[in-house]
Amino acid sequence: LHGVTMVDPLTALQEIAVGLTLDELVIAVDSLVADRFGTAWRIPMTEVRERAAKARGRGASRLRDAVALARERVWSPQETQMHLLLMRCGRPVTAMNHEVVDPTTGIAYYADLAYPDRRIAIEYDGGDHLTSPDRVKHDHHKSAVLTAEGWTVIRVHAEDLHEPTDFFLRLDAAWGAEAA
């Protein structure tokens, strides 16, 4: 491009894989396969898996490790971090950005991480979720719709990624309440 040799994003990730943590690499792969809010050059997960399986050389093994943990429909780095936290703590796999439609308005909302069969939604709230009036309003409506449809909404923040005890207590309570 304009005299500069360019490589595709997956090749670039392999080349820098050894300089990233596994979580950073998974975040990057999730972004490549995201169907929304991801890279401008989306690569389907099937292609990513095929290419990672064939990759050779420096970073190939690490890229394969990240691809094995990557998920489609992950729309933020924090969602990746929550997914990895749940997985590493032996929790069941969540649905990512699970669609719930408000039956009154027809507006679709997306639960960041969800256990649809148990109607448990995990919502990651970054800084803009607390400071942007539009974001706060949207989150309020989303929570109201989810709750009205029988969902338990668990809101998490950055602190929960670093000290997840309270989050897991809330998740266990929701899991137990659903079973009762």
Short mmCIF file of C-alpha atoms in Angstrom, two decimals:
data_model
loop_
_atom_site.label_atom_id
_atom_site.label_comp_id
_atom_site.label_asym_id
_atom_site.label_seq_id
_atom_site.Cartn_x
_atom_site.Cartn_y
_atom_site.Cartn_z
CA LEU A 1 0.00 0.00 0.00
CA HIS A 2 1.72 3.20 -1.19
CA GLY A 3 5.03 1.34 -1.29
CA VAL A 4 4.66 -0.20 2.18
CA THR A 5 4.45 -3.96 2.45
CA MET A 6 1.33 -4.86 4.43
CA VAL A 7 0.29 -8.15 5.96
CA ASP A 8 -3.23 -9.21 6.80
CA PRO A 9 -4.37 -8.86 10.43
CA LEU A 10 -4.06 -12.56 11.31
CA THR A 11 -0.50 -12.72 10.02
CA ALA A 12 0.29 -9.55 11.98
CA LEU A 13 -1.13 -11.13 15.15
CA GLN A 14 1.04 -14.20 14.66
CA GLU A 15 4.09 -11.98 14.24
CA ILE A 16 3.45 -10.10 17.49
CA ALA A 17 1.96 -13.04 19.43
CA VAL A 18 5.02 -13.67 21.57
CA GLY A 19 4.96 -10.05 22.77
CA LEU A 20 1.34 -10.18 23.96
CA THR A 21 -0.25 -11.90 26.91
CA LEU A 22 -2.60 -14.72 26.00
CA ASP A 23 -5.56 -12.58 27.09
CA GLU A 24 -4.43 -9.70 24.86
CA LEU A 25 -4.13 -12.07 21.95
CA VAL A 26 -7.60 -13.52 22.58
CA ILE A 27 -9.00 -9.96 22.71
CA ALA A 28 -7.37 -9.25 19.34
CA VAL A 29 -8.75 -12.45 17.78
CA ASP A 30 -12.22 -11.73 19.21
CA SER A 31 -12.03 -8.32 17.55
CA LEU A 32 -11.10 -9.87 14.20
CA VAL A 33 -14.13 -12.17 14.21
CA ALA A 34 -16.61 -9.73 15.80
CA ASP A 35 -19.78 -9.18 13.82
CA ARG A 36 -20.17 -5.71 15.34
CA PHE A 37 -17.75 -3.18 16.80
CA GLY A 38 -14.81 -5.26 15.59
CA THR A 39 -12.15 -4.65 13.01
CA ALA A 40 -13.00 -3.07 9.70
CA TRP A 41 -11.56 -6.20 8.08
CA ARG A 42 -13.62 -8.98 9.65
CA ILE A 43 -12.40 -12.52 9.23
CA PRO A 44 -14.91 -15.35 9.77
CA MET A 45 -14.07 -17.64 12.72
CA THR A 46 -13.95 -20.69 10.46
CA GLU A 47 -11.23 -19.04 8.37
CA VAL A 48 -9.33 -17.92 11.47
CA ARG A 49 -9.37 -21.48 12.83
CA GLU A 50 -8.26 -22.97 9.51
CA ARG A 51 -5.44 -20.48 9.04
CA ALA A 52 -4.26 -20.77 12.65
CA ALA A 53 -4.17 -24.57 12.31
CA LYS A 54 -1.92 -24.24 9.25
CA ALA A 55 0.26 -21.46 10.64
CA ARG A 56 3.96 -22.21 11.07
CA GLY A 57 6.84 -20.29 12.55
CA ARG A 58 7.24 -17.83 15.37
CA GLY A 59 4.00 -17.13 17.24
CA ALA A 60 1.98 -19.86 15.50
CA SER A 61 1.49 -22.02 18.58
CA ARG A 62 0.53 -19.03 20.72
CA LEU A 63 -1.91 -17.85 18.04
CA ARG A 64 -3.54 -21.31 18.02
CA ASP A 65 -3.91 -21.12 21.82
CA ALA A 66 -5.67 -17.77 21.50
CA VAL A 67 -7.90 -18.90 18.65
CA ALA A 68 -9.02 -21.87 20.76
CA LEU A 69 -10.28 -19.43 23.41
CA ALA A 70 -11.73 -16.83 21.04
CA ARG A 71 -15.46 -16.36 20.54
CA GLU A 72 -17.64 -14.74 17.93
CA ARG A 73 -20.07 -11.95 18.90
CA VAL A 74 -17.68 -10.46 21.46
CA TRP A 75 -17.99 -6.71 21.14
CA SER A 76 -15.51 -5.37 23.70
CA PRO A 77 -12.22 -6.32 25.34
CA GLN A 78 -13.97 -6.41 28.72
CA GLU A 79 -16.43 -9.01 27.42
CA THR A 80 -13.45 -11.14 26.43
CA GLN A 81 -11.94 -10.70 29.89
CA MET A 82 -15.22 -11.69 31.57
CA HIS A 83 -15.58 -14.73 29.30
CA LEU A 84 -12.02 -15.82 30.11
CA LEU A 85 -12.56 -15.25 33.86
CA LEU A 86 -15.69 -17.38 33.85
CA MET A 87 -14.01 -20.11 31.81
CA ARG A 88 -10.90 -20.21 34.02
CA CYS A 89 -13.06 -20.48 37.12
CA GLY A 90 -14.82 -23.52 35.69
CA ARG A 91 -18.12 -21.81 34.90
CA PRO A 92 -20.32 -22.88 32.00
CA VAL A 93 -19.82 -21.22 28.63
CA THR A 94 -21.93 -18.11 28.14
CA ALA A 95 -23.75 -16.87 25.07
CA MET A 96 -22.14 -13.66 23.86
CA ASN A 97 -24.32 -10.63 23.12
CA HIS A 98 -27.51 -12.63 23.35
CA GLU A 99 -30.44 -10.82 21.76
CA VAL A 100 -33.52 -10.07 23.85
CA VAL A 101 -36.35 -8.21 22.12
CA ASP A 102 -38.66 -5.91 24.06
CA PRO A 103 -42.11 -7.33 23.24
CA THR A 104 -43.70 -3.90 23.68
CA THR A 105 -41.43 -1.82 21.42
CA GLY A 106 -39.70 -4.44 19.28
CA ILE A 107 -36.32 -2.95 20.24
CA ALA A 108 -33.52 -5.52 20.40
CA TYR A 109 -31.15 -5.41 23.36
CA TYR A 110 -28.03 -7.52 23.72
CA ALA A 111 -26.89 -9.06 27.00
CA ASP A 112 -23.07 -8.91 27.02
CA LEU A 113 -22.73 -12.43 28.42
CA ALA A 114 -25.75 -14.60 29.09
CA TYR A 115 -27.05 -17.92 30.28
CA PRO A 116 -30.29 -17.83 28.24
CA ASP A 117 -31.63 -21.12 29.62
CA ARG A 118 -31.36 -19.68 33.15
CA ARG A 119 -32.23 -16.11 32.15
CA ILE A 120 -29.08 -14.67 33.69
CA ALA A 121 -27.48 -11.67 31.98
CA ILE A 122 -24.01 -10.39 32.85
CA GLU A 123 -23.55 -6.75 31.84
CA TYR A 124 -20.09 -5.19 31.86
CA ASP A 125 -20.31 -1.48 32.65
CA GLY A 126 -17.27 0.54 31.63
CA GLY A 127 -16.76 4.18 32.57
CA ASP A 128 -19.08 5.52 29.85
CA HIS A 129 -21.90 3.41 31.30
CA LEU A 130 -21.76 5.63 34.37
CA THR A 131 -21.01 9.04 32.85
CA SER A 132 -22.74 9.21 29.46
CA PRO A 133 -26.41 10.20 29.89
CA ASP A 134 -27.37 8.36 26.69
CA ARG A 135 -25.54 5.22 27.78
CA VAL A 136 -27.10 5.35 31.27
CA LYS A 137 -30.56 5.72 29.72
CA HIS A 138 -29.96 2.82 27.32
CA ASP A 139 -28.67 0.58 30.13
CA HIS A 140 -31.68 1.47 32.29
CA HIS A 141 -34.08 0.51 29.50
CA LYS A 142 -32.14 -2.68 28.79
CA SER A 143 -32.22 -3.72 32.45
CA ALA A 144 -35.93 -2.92 32.69
CA VAL A 145 -36.71 -5.05 29.62
CA LEU A 146 -34.55 -7.95 30.77
CA THR A 147 -36.07 -7.87 34.26
CA ALA A 148 -39.62 -7.69 32.87
CA GLU A 149 -38.83 -10.72 30.71
CA GLY A 150 -37.73 -12.69 33.79
CA TRP A 151 -33.97 -12.18 33.56
CA THR A 152 -31.61 -11.59 36.47
CA VAL A 153 -29.17 -8.84 35.50
CA ILE A 154 -25.72 -8.85 37.10
CA ARG A 155 -23.76 -5.66 36.49
CA VAL A 156 -19.98 -5.89 36.69
CA HIS A 157 -17.18 -3.33 36.60
CA ALA A 158 -13.41 -3.36 36.16
CA GLU A 159 -12.92 -4.15 39.86
CA ASP A 160 -14.83 -7.40 39.38
CA LEU A 161 -12.24 -8.56 36.85
CA HIS A 162 -9.45 -8.07 39.38
CA GLU A 163 -11.35 -9.18 42.49
CA PRO A 164 -14.23 -11.37 41.33
CA THR A 165 -15.39 -12.72 44.71
CA ASP A 166 -18.48 -10.47 44.91
CA PHE A 167 -19.34 -11.11 41.27
CA PHE A 168 -19.22 -14.89 41.75
CA LEU A 169 -21.36 -14.63 44.89
CA ARG A 170 -23.97 -12.70 42.89
CA LEU A 171 -23.75 -15.17 40.00
CA ASP A 172 -24.10 -18.15 42.36
CA ALA A 173 -27.12 -16.50 44.03
CA ALA A 174 -28.76 -15.93 40.65
CA TRP A 175 -27.95 -19.49 39.57
CA GLY A 176 -29.40 -20.88 42.80
CA ALA A 177 -32.49 -18.65 42.66
CA GLU A 178 -33.22 -19.82 39.13
CA ALA A 179 -32.99 -23.46 40.20
CA ALA A 180 -35.37 -22.95 43.15
#
